Amino acid sequence: MKLAVVGGGSTYTPELVDGFARLRDTLPVGELVLIDPAAERLELIGGLARRIFARQGHPGRVTTTSDLDAGIAGADAVLLQLRVGGQAARLQDETWPLECGCVGQETTGAGGLAKALRTVPVVLDIAERVRRTNPDAWIIDFTNPVGIVTRALLRAGHKAVGLCNVAIGLQRKFAALLDLAPADIHLDHVGLNHLTWETGVRRGGPDGEDLLPGLLAAHGDAVAGDLRLPRAVLDRLGVVPSYYLRYFYAHDEVVRELGTKPSRAAEVAAMERELLSLYGDPALDEKPALLAKRGGAFYSEAAVDLAASLLGDGGSALQVVNTYNNGTLPFLPDDAVIEVQARVDGSGPVPLTVPRPDPLFSGLIAHVSAYEDLALDAALRGGRERVFKALLAHPLIGQFDLAEGLTDRLLAHNKEHLPWA
């Protein structure tokens, strides 16, 4: 089995490699190809990846290349984890929205739209080259904003599934709090990428006992602390929102906080410099502890499970993925991309039946899904007016003057990545 990772020079990659090494019985990788135009970073990370495989006795080989077409040739699956514009673009996404009093974040609000506009055309070009080289390959997208990028891939007819680590992180957290094995925890997970709620925490499977009421009663303070939301919010909602809901439920508080501390992009950039220094140590043969602070926890396990279900012959498995709605949430179009539990096998994901969410949640889901539709249109066709309409439609913006000011700033900061601008 050959897997290719586009964006293999990311500092995330050793997390992914560690999962491939540890879970080789689940996903027997014969060749792992790391693809990245940043040759110097790629060699550092490729060297560490080989040492991780060797330490854990993995028989597969790790290769590196800056030639996309050569790297993806013959791959059974291609994983996308790229960042167009790098951390410099992320820093801008987190900064200029604050000038308008809006949250500065790389996947939510105006910054998320900027990232989508930069990213979608690049991802579609990569996917088209994958289709020409190996039309049977699956594309697993971890590139943010995952919902919009996955929608672009599916609409273009690619064999694609979107993946996020929020659900698996919550599953692991809840399992530890309840003293259960992660495999014994099934989440009733519903929404869009980075806009989800856990409406049930079930023992054993989708029909199992709902442990959520007891979890909130016994461990609500710990869960709320991780989400940085008041305990009372969880008690009143009766669900566990993803931590991205804080940008909606406490928007003004978050904006004030962001204006008084270094950006996450600046923190990550400093962390990446340290990580790259560590990766260059020829004695290092495991992922360093610092990587846990970089983000992406359990990404490797989620990626291994998904690839194994798509490529293996062991039947289907349940996993939270991003895929077409196809009637799962009746208030959304069939071609909206949702994030829910799905049964995944070699033919792709099929969402499980989901009880209709409370209007408190379905209204916001529908609102953001409509924004994502406009965002994708802007990413595919360009134009200032399409950008403006997408921003105006976003529930965190929604005012004419704000959308005008944000449009001007978005275009000014992204001209090098948007040929039409």
XYZ file of C-alpha atoms in Angstrom:
421
model
C 0.000 0.000 0.000
C 1.288 3.422 -0.956
C 0.176 6.592 0.819
C 1.135 10.105 -0.218
C 1.016 13.140 2.076
C 0.767 16.496 0.322
C 2.171 19.009 2.779
C 4.550 16.394 4.140
C 6.909 19.150 5.267
C 4.405 20.230 7.902
C 5.506 20.060 11.516
C 2.328 17.987 12.013
C 3.766 15.131 9.965
C 5.648 13.257 12.718
C 2.290 12.879 14.522
C 0.912 11.218 11.404
C 4.010 9.071 10.910
C 3.874 7.922 14.525
C 0.315 6.695 13.956
C 1.290 4.813 10.814
C 4.157 3.186 12.703
C 2.179 2.196 15.798
C -0.923 1.034 13.935
C 0.793 -0.864 11.135
C -1.402 -3.915 11.694
C -4.471 -1.730 11.038
C -2.963 -0.022 8.000
C -0.014 -1.893 6.422
C 1.798 0.913 4.615
C 4.480 -0.278 2.230
C 5.557 3.189 1.093
C 4.876 6.585 2.630
C 5.683 9.508 0.343
C 6.031 12.980 1.851
C 5.494 15.716 -0.749
C 6.337 19.369 -0.179
C 7.925 22.231 -2.136
C 9.948 23.259 0.952
C 12.874 20.925 0.303
C 14.880 21.794 3.428
C 11.981 21.196 5.801
C 11.016 18.086 3.894
C 14.420 16.465 4.387
C 14.401 17.222 8.117
C 10.966 15.671 8.572
C 11.669 12.808 6.170
C 14.731 11.871 8.190
C 12.760 11.851 11.436
C 9.978 9.841 9.788
C 12.470 7.153 8.748
C 13.881 7.012 12.271
C 10.367 6.690 13.755
C 9.625 3.784 11.402
C 12.955 2.142 12.269
C 12.496 2.551 16.032
C 9.099 0.887 15.895
C 10.212 -1.846 13.535
C 8.007 -0.748 10.649
C 9.087 -2.494 7.412
C 7.741 0.250 5.114
C 9.911 2.858 3.462
C 9.612 6.632 3.675
C 10.454 8.700 0.599
C 10.372 12.436 0.014
C 9.886 14.531 -3.093
C 9.020 18.042 -4.222
C 7.563 16.610 -7.445
C 3.826 16.328 -6.845
C 3.079 14.168 -9.887
C 5.862 11.711 -9.074
C 4.822 11.516 -5.434
C 1.161 10.788 -6.026
C 1.735 8.309 -8.877
C 0.375 4.912 -7.863
C -0.822 6.089 -4.446
C -3.811 4.292 -2.948
C -4.688 7.362 -0.889
C -3.514 10.975 -0.889
C -3.712 12.946 2.357
C -3.927 16.726 2.086
C -2.547 18.829 4.946
C -1.298 21.954 3.216
C -1.357 25.589 4.257
C -1.331 28.024 1.338
C 0.674 31.073 2.372
C 2.105 29.376 5.454
C 2.040 30.834 8.948
C 2.491 34.355 7.533
C -0.930 34.149 5.872
C -2.396 32.683 9.039
C -1.048 35.618 11.036
C -2.860 37.989 8.701
C -6.107 35.971 8.949
C -5.952 36.318 12.720
C -5.098 40.042 12.679
C -7.001 42.178 10.173
C -10.532 41.021 11.165
C -9.833 42.415 14.649
C -9.531 45.881 13.074
C -13.280 45.624 12.361
C -14.162 44.223 15.777
C -14.573 40.681 14.436
C -12.932 37.488 15.564
C -9.588 36.778 13.936
C -9.361 33.024 13.425
C -8.024 30.869 10.610
C -11.173 28.809 9.968
C -14.015 30.880 11.415
C -15.385 34.176 10.163
C -13.520 36.456 7.761
C -10.142 34.793 8.318
C -11.669 31.435 7.488
C -13.054 32.841 4.243
C -9.619 34.188 3.296
C -8.107 30.759 3.906
C -10.814 29.122 1.782
C -10.219 31.534 -1.104
C -6.486 30.776 -1.075
C -6.872 27.055 -0.585
C -9.710 25.751 -2.754
C -8.090 26.423 -6.161
C -4.807 24.836 -5.050
C -6.526 21.740 -3.648
C -8.632 21.307 -6.777
C -5.512 21.468 -8.947
C -3.858 18.790 -6.803
C -6.974 16.611 -6.912
C -7.212 16.884 -10.695
C -3.605 15.734 -10.969
C -4.377 12.825 -8.648
C -7.331 11.880 -10.861
C -5.161 11.955 -14.000
C -2.396 9.929 -12.360
C -4.488 7.457 -10.372
C -8.270 7.876 -10.630
C -8.942 5.150 -8.070
C -7.065 6.891 -5.257
C -8.980 8.256 -2.281
C -8.326 11.837 -1.194
C -8.445 12.412 2.563
C -8.639 16.108 3.334
C -7.345 17.496 6.612
C -6.753 20.931 5.076
C -8.838 23.704 6.620
C -11.498 24.882 6.233
C -12.310 21.180 5.885
C -16.041 21.560 5.188
C -15.597 24.034 2.328
C -12.582 22.226 0.858
C -14.363 18.857 0.985
C -17.446 20.378 -0.651
C -15.232 21.679 -3.467
C -13.641 18.254 -3.956
C -16.951 16.376 -3.974
C -18.645 18.818 -6.340
C -15.755 18.310 -8.755
C -16.399 14.566 -8.668
C -13.372 13.467 -6.661
C -13.259 10.455 -4.335
C -12.821 12.556 -1.228
C -13.589 12.473 2.483
C -12.958 15.287 4.956
C -11.407 14.587 8.336
C -11.098 16.610 11.559
C -9.658 15.663 14.934
C -12.286 17.418 17.111
C -14.521 14.358 17.461
C -11.763 11.873 18.233
C -10.322 14.310 20.769
C -13.654 14.548 22.576
C -14.092 10.784 22.418
C -10.724 10.307 24.116
C -11.518 12.991 26.706
C -14.901 11.498 27.584
C -13.485 7.964 27.752
C -10.875 9.091 30.284
C -13.472 10.908 32.409
C -15.807 7.910 32.366
C -13.003 5.359 32.858
C -13.906 3.532 29.661
C -11.924 2.454 26.623
C -12.225 4.931 23.714
C -13.687 2.164 21.559
C -16.583 1.933 24.035
C -17.565 5.566 23.434
C -19.850 6.463 20.517
C -20.612 10.140 19.937
C -23.897 11.495 18.612
C -21.933 14.117 16.713
C -23.830 16.532 14.481
C -23.199 19.730 12.552
C -20.641 21.140 10.141
C -16.886 21.113 10.391
C -15.876 23.324 13.342
C -19.561 23.834 14.160
C -20.622 20.654 15.957
C -22.376 19.458 19.069
C -22.245 16.161 20.938
C -25.920 15.478 21.609
C -25.249 12.042 23.073
C -22.329 10.052 24.473
C -23.255 6.402 24.136
C -21.771 3.271 25.599
C -20.744 0.729 22.995
C -22.438 2.024 19.871
C -25.174 4.158 18.318
C -27.926 2.276 20.167
C -26.149 2.168 23.516
C -26.978 3.865 26.798
C -26.625 7.655 26.684
C -24.015 8.632 29.262
C -24.106 12.357 28.485
C -26.410 13.471 31.348
C -24.233 11.684 33.882
C -21.060 12.947 32.253
C -22.214 16.555 32.519
C -23.409 16.095 36.091
C -20.163 14.541 37.293
C -17.583 16.198 35.055
C -19.232 19.323 33.678
C -16.615 21.625 35.206
C -13.761 19.764 33.511
C -15.514 19.695 30.139
C -16.470 23.371 30.359
C -12.923 24.268 31.327
C -11.531 22.599 28.214
C -14.048 24.481 26.064
C -13.450 27.762 27.913
C -17.188 28.175 28.329
C -19.135 28.629 31.580
C -20.410 25.398 33.117
C -23.907 26.906 33.074
C -23.859 27.022 29.258
C -23.390 23.262 29.044
C -26.040 22.619 31.683
C -28.586 24.817 29.920
C -27.876 23.422 26.455
C -27.675 19.821 27.634
C -25.029 19.075 24.980
C -21.295 19.528 24.513
C -20.436 22.068 21.785
C -17.066 21.947 20.075
C -14.606 24.549 21.300
C -15.114 26.440 18.034
C -18.613 27.360 19.246
C -16.958 29.726 21.702
C -16.390 32.066 18.739
C -20.190 32.235 18.404
C -21.365 31.957 22.010
C -18.763 34.386 23.395
C -17.692 36.338 20.313
C -17.176 39.755 21.900
C -15.277 38.275 24.840
C -12.990 36.403 22.443
C -12.348 39.555 20.379
C -11.323 41.419 23.550
C -8.987 38.585 24.518
C -7.399 38.406 21.069
C -6.645 42.103 21.211
C -4.586 41.744 24.367
C -2.297 38.775 23.676
C -0.021 37.374 20.948
C -1.858 35.643 18.118
C -2.041 31.881 17.907
C -0.172 32.159 14.606
C 2.752 33.838 16.346
C 2.767 31.143 19.025
C 2.690 28.392 16.425
C 5.432 29.990 14.336
C 7.718 30.069 17.383
C 6.791 26.483 18.212
C 7.509 25.391 14.648
C 10.999 26.873 14.776
C 11.711 24.873 17.919
C 10.188 21.719 16.475
C 12.247 21.961 13.291
C 15.369 22.324 15.411
C 14.403 19.171 17.321
C 13.583 17.291 14.123
C 17.110 17.930 12.863
C 18.647 15.979 15.769
C 19.797 12.640 14.276
C 19.292 10.975 17.665
C 15.570 11.850 17.774
C 13.501 8.828 16.737
C 10.075 9.605 18.205
C 7.674 12.514 18.080
C 8.739 15.093 20.689
C 6.454 16.053 23.566
C 6.318 19.631 22.257
C 4.335 18.446 19.239
C 1.310 17.864 21.473
C 1.062 21.634 21.928
C 1.066 22.229 18.157
C -2.507 20.934 17.766
C -3.887 18.016 15.794
C -4.051 15.587 18.722
C -5.157 12.085 17.647
C -5.116 13.170 14.003
C -2.909 10.196 13.177
C -5.294 7.677 14.719
C -8.281 9.195 12.945
C -6.384 9.189 9.649
C -5.264 5.577 10.050
C -8.795 4.425 10.898
C -10.283 6.267 7.936
C -7.671 5.082 5.430
C -8.001 1.513 6.687
C -11.783 1.603 6.206
C -11.493 3.089 2.712
C -8.668 0.827 1.536
C -9.016 -2.363 3.555
C -11.138 -5.437 3.067
C -12.222 -5.785 6.658
C -15.742 -4.470 6.201
C -17.096 -1.163 7.397
C -16.391 0.959 10.454
C -18.029 3.933 12.132
C -16.180 7.228 12.090
C -16.951 10.944 12.216
C -16.214 12.381 8.767
C -17.131 15.249 6.473
C -19.242 14.125 3.527
C -22.341 14.939 1.506
C -25.539 15.457 3.484
C -27.746 13.426 1.112
C -30.862 13.929 3.217
C -29.255 13.239 6.607
C -30.176 16.706 7.860
C -33.439 17.456 6.023
C -33.133 21.227 6.432
C -29.926 21.287 4.330
C -29.413 20.649 0.605
C -28.208 17.188 -0.340
C -24.890 18.606 -1.560
C -24.113 20.405 1.681
C -21.147 18.840 3.485
C -21.884 17.838 7.056
C -19.795 16.346 9.858
C -21.474 13.305 11.404
C -20.923 9.671 12.253
C -20.822 7.586 9.094
C -20.346 3.973 8.148
C -17.194 3.866 6.033
C -15.997 1.125 3.694
C -14.310 0.839 0.319
C -17.180 2.597 -1.402
C -16.934 5.625 0.882
C -18.894 7.030 3.824
C -22.644 6.736 4.376
C -23.931 8.964 7.207
C -25.892 7.345 10.002
C -29.440 8.478 10.648
C -29.370 11.601 12.816
C -32.302 12.838 14.912
C -33.320 16.314 13.789
C -31.308 18.766 15.898
C -33.033 21.270 18.150
C -33.780 24.572 16.330
C -31.212 26.198 18.595
C -28.573 24.205 16.703
C -30.189 23.566 13.322
C -30.714 27.289 12.737
C -27.019 28.027 13.129
C -26.074 24.967 11.059
C -28.298 26.144 8.203
C -26.965 29.693 8.447
C -23.300 28.667 8.308
C -23.974 26.105 5.584
C -25.460 28.866 3.420
C -22.367 30.981 4.074
C -20.159 28.027 3.052
C -22.060 27.755 -0.229
C -21.360 31.425 -0.962
C -17.762 31.049 0.187
C -17.206 28.176 -2.214
C -18.712 30.195 -5.050
C -16.292 33.030 -4.278
C -13.363 30.613 -4.127
C -14.267 29.049 -7.486
C -15.207 32.167 -9.442
C -13.573 35.056 -7.606
C -14.844 38.621 -7.607
C -15.178 41.264 -4.930
C -18.976 41.070 -4.882
C -18.958 37.328 -4.197
C -16.512 37.852 -1.324
C -18.704 40.611 0.076
C -21.849 38.463 -0.093
C -20.151 35.549 1.652
C -18.994 37.843 4.458
C -22.408 39.485 4.756
C -23.984 36.023 5.048
C -21.718 34.897 7.880
C -23.556 34.962 11.246
C -20.528 36.544 12.964
C -20.600 39.479 10.521
C -24.002 40.134 8.969
C -23.754 43.934 8.770
C -23.254 45.872 5.549
C -20.509 48.194 6.804
C -18.619 45.362 8.479
C -18.754 43.221 5.354
C -17.498 46.148 3.236
C -14.552 46.839 5.510
C -13.646 43.180 5.827
C -13.832 42.678 2.061
C -11.361 45.500 1.484
C -8.955 44.104 4.059
C -9.266 40.509 2.867
C -8.440 41.438 -0.718
C -5.597 43.752 0.271
C -3.917 41.061 2.375
C -4.364 38.222 -0.133
C -3.524 39.742 -3.520
C -0.512 37.495 -4.039
C -2.717 34.401 -3.670
C -5.783 35.610 -5.598
C -4.940 36.302 -9.251
C -8.371 37.843 -9.885
C -7.866 40.372 -7.065
